[in-house]
Coordinates of C-alpha atoms and ligand atoms in Angstrom, one line a residue:
M1 CA 0.0 0.0 0.0
S2 CA 1.5 3.4 -0.9
T3 CA 1.5 6.0 1.9
L4 CA 2.9 9.5 2.3
D5 CA 4.6 10.1 5.7
N6 CA 3.3 13.7 5.8
C7 CA -0.3 13.0 4.7
I8 CA -2.9 13.3 7.5
F9 CA -5.4 11.0 5.7
C10 CA -2.7 8.3 5.3
K11 CA -2.1 8.6 9.0
I12 CA -5.8 8.4 9.9
A13 CA -6.2 5.3 7.6
R14 CA -3.3 3.6 9.5
G15 CA -4.6 4.6 12.9
L16 CA -1.7 6.9 13.6
L17 CA -4.1 9.9 14.0
P18 CA -7.4 9.7 15.8
S19 CA -10.7 9.7 14.0
R20 CA -14.3 8.6 14.5
K21 CA -14.3 5.5 12.3
V22 CA -17.4 4.8 10.2
Y23 CA -16.1 1.9 8.2
E24 CA -12.9 0.0 7.4
D25 CA -11.8 -2.9 5.1
D26 CA -8.6 -3.9 3.4
E27 CA -8.7 -1.0 0.9
I28 CA -11.0 1.6 2.3
F29 CA -11.4 3.7 5.4
A30 CA -14.3 6.0 6.3
F31 CA -14.5 8.5 9.2
D32 CA -16.5 11.6 10.4
D33 CA -15.4 14.9 9.0
I34 CA -13.9 17.0 11.9
H35 CA -15.9 20.1 10.7
P36 CA -19.3 18.7 9.7
L37 CA -21.3 20.8 7.3
A38 CA -24.4 18.7 7.7
P39 CA -25.9 16.5 10.5
V40 CA -24.3 13.5 8.8
H41 CA -20.9 14.2 7.2
F42 CA -18.2 11.6 6.7
L43 CA -15.3 11.0 4.3
I44 CA -14.6 7.8 2.4
I45 CA -10.9 7.4 1.5
P46 CA -8.7 4.7 -0.2
K47 CA -6.1 3.4 2.2
M48 CA -3.5 3.8 -0.5
H49 CA -2.3 7.3 -1.1
I50 CA -4.0 8.8 -4.2
A51 CA -3.6 12.5 -4.3
S52 CA -6.9 13.4 -6.0
M53 CA -9.4 12.5 -8.7
A54 CA -6.9 14.0 -11.2
H55 CA -4.5 11.2 -10.3
V56 CA -6.7 8.1 -11.0
G57 CA -6.4 5.7 -13.9
P58 CA -8.1 2.5 -15.1
E59 CA -6.2 0.6 -12.4
H60 CA -8.3 2.4 -9.8
G61 CA -11.7 1.6 -11.4
A62 CA -12.6 -1.2 -9.0
L63 CA -11.5 0.7 -5.9
L64 CA -13.4 3.8 -6.9
G65 CA -16.5 1.7 -7.7
R66 CA -16.3 0.1 -4.3
M67 CA -16.0 3.5 -2.6
L68 CA -19.1 4.8 -4.4
L69 CA -21.1 1.7 -3.7
L70 CA -20.4 2.0 0.0
A71 CA -21.8 5.6 0.1
P72 CA -25.5 4.8 0.2
Q73 CA -25.1 1.9 2.6
L74 CA -23.0 4.0 5.0
A75 CA -25.2 7.0 4.6
L76 CA -28.2 5.0 5.9
A77 CA -26.2 3.5 8.7
Q78 CA -25.0 6.9 9.8
G79 CA -28.6 8.3 10.0
C80 CA -29.5 9.6 6.6
R81 CA -33.2 9.0 5.9
P82 CA -34.0 6.8 2.8
Y83 CA -34.6 8.1 -0.7
P84 CA -36.5 10.1 -1.8
E85 CA -37.5 12.1 1.4
G86 CA -34.0 11.7 2.8
G87 CA -31.0 11.1 0.6
F88 CA -27.4 12.4 0.7
R89 CA -24.8 14.3 -1.2
I90 CA -21.6 12.9 -2.6
L91 CA -18.8 15.4 -3.4
T92 CA -15.1 15.2 -4.3
N93 CA -13.2 18.4 -4.4
T94 CA -10.2 18.2 -6.8
G95 CA -7.3 20.7 -7.0
A96 CA -7.0 24.2 -5.7
E97 CA -9.8 25.7 -7.8
G98 CA -11.9 22.6 -7.0
G99 CA -11.6 23.5 -3.3
Q100 CA -9.5 20.6 -2.3
E101 CA -7.6 21.2 1.0
V102 CA -6.3 17.7 1.8
A103 CA -4.3 16.1 -1.0
H104 CA -5.5 12.5 -0.4
L105 CA -8.5 11.5 -2.5
H106 CA -11.7 11.6 -0.4
V107 CA -15.4 11.4 -1.0
H108 CA -17.6 13.6 1.2
V109 CA -20.9 12.1 2.1
M110 CA -23.4 14.5 3.6
G111 CA -27.0 14.2 4.7
G112 CA -29.5 14.6 7.4
P113 CA -32.3 17.1 8.2
R114 CA -32.0 20.6 6.7
P115 CA -30.8 23.3 7.2
W116 CA -27.1 22.4 6.7
L117 CA -24.2 24.8 7.5
K118 CA -23.4 24.9 3.8
G119 CA -25.3 24.0 0.6
Ligands
LIG201 P1 -11.5 19.1 1.1 O1 -11.6 20.6 1.1 O2 -12.5 18.5 0.1 O3 -10.1 18.7 0.8 O4 -12.0 18.6 2.5 C1 -11.1 18.2 3.5 C2 -12.0 17.9 4.6 O5 -11.2 17.2 5.6 C3 -12.6 19.1 5.4 O6 -14.0 19.0 5.3 C4 -12.0 19.0 6.8 O7 -13.0 19.4 7.8 C5 -11.7 17.5 6.9 N1 -10.6 17.2 7.8 C6 -9.4 17.8 7.9 N2 -8.6 17.2 8.8 C7 -9.4 16.2 9.4 C8 -9.2 15.3 10.4 N3 -8.1 15.2 11.1 N4 -10.2 14.5 10.7 C9 -11.4 14.5 10.1 N5 -11.6 15.4 9.0 C10 -10.7 16.2 8.7
LIG202 ZN1 -2.3 10.1 1.8

């Protein structure tokens, strides 16, 4: 598994920094966002260091698919109400102009009753 010593999400995935874990398997880790913008707000990350969606290739297809497939399942488990009354938002910021602050690929999953702090 590739890791970056100075990457906070690599450290979280390896348990070297604390987080509130939502899910973990061999390849994927999910944890609550430290500054939630919605009642439910967690991040799904690959355990391997991938800097952003601008860095993915065909070799990452299965991993990305698994991350996306986890989102609805984990959203419900974390308290989002079912579709269509409930639902959730999936978001991946990419690059400076895309609003990315942490350079380790992550999928935001947000949901829960309105209003939210943002969006
Ligand atoms: P982005 O702007 O898409 O790169 O989002 C980075 C997200 O990571 C922000 O929503 C932060 O609140 C969140 N974040 C940063 N550090 C931590 C941390 N140590 N634990 C949990 N979430 C974090
Ligand atoms: Zn990393």
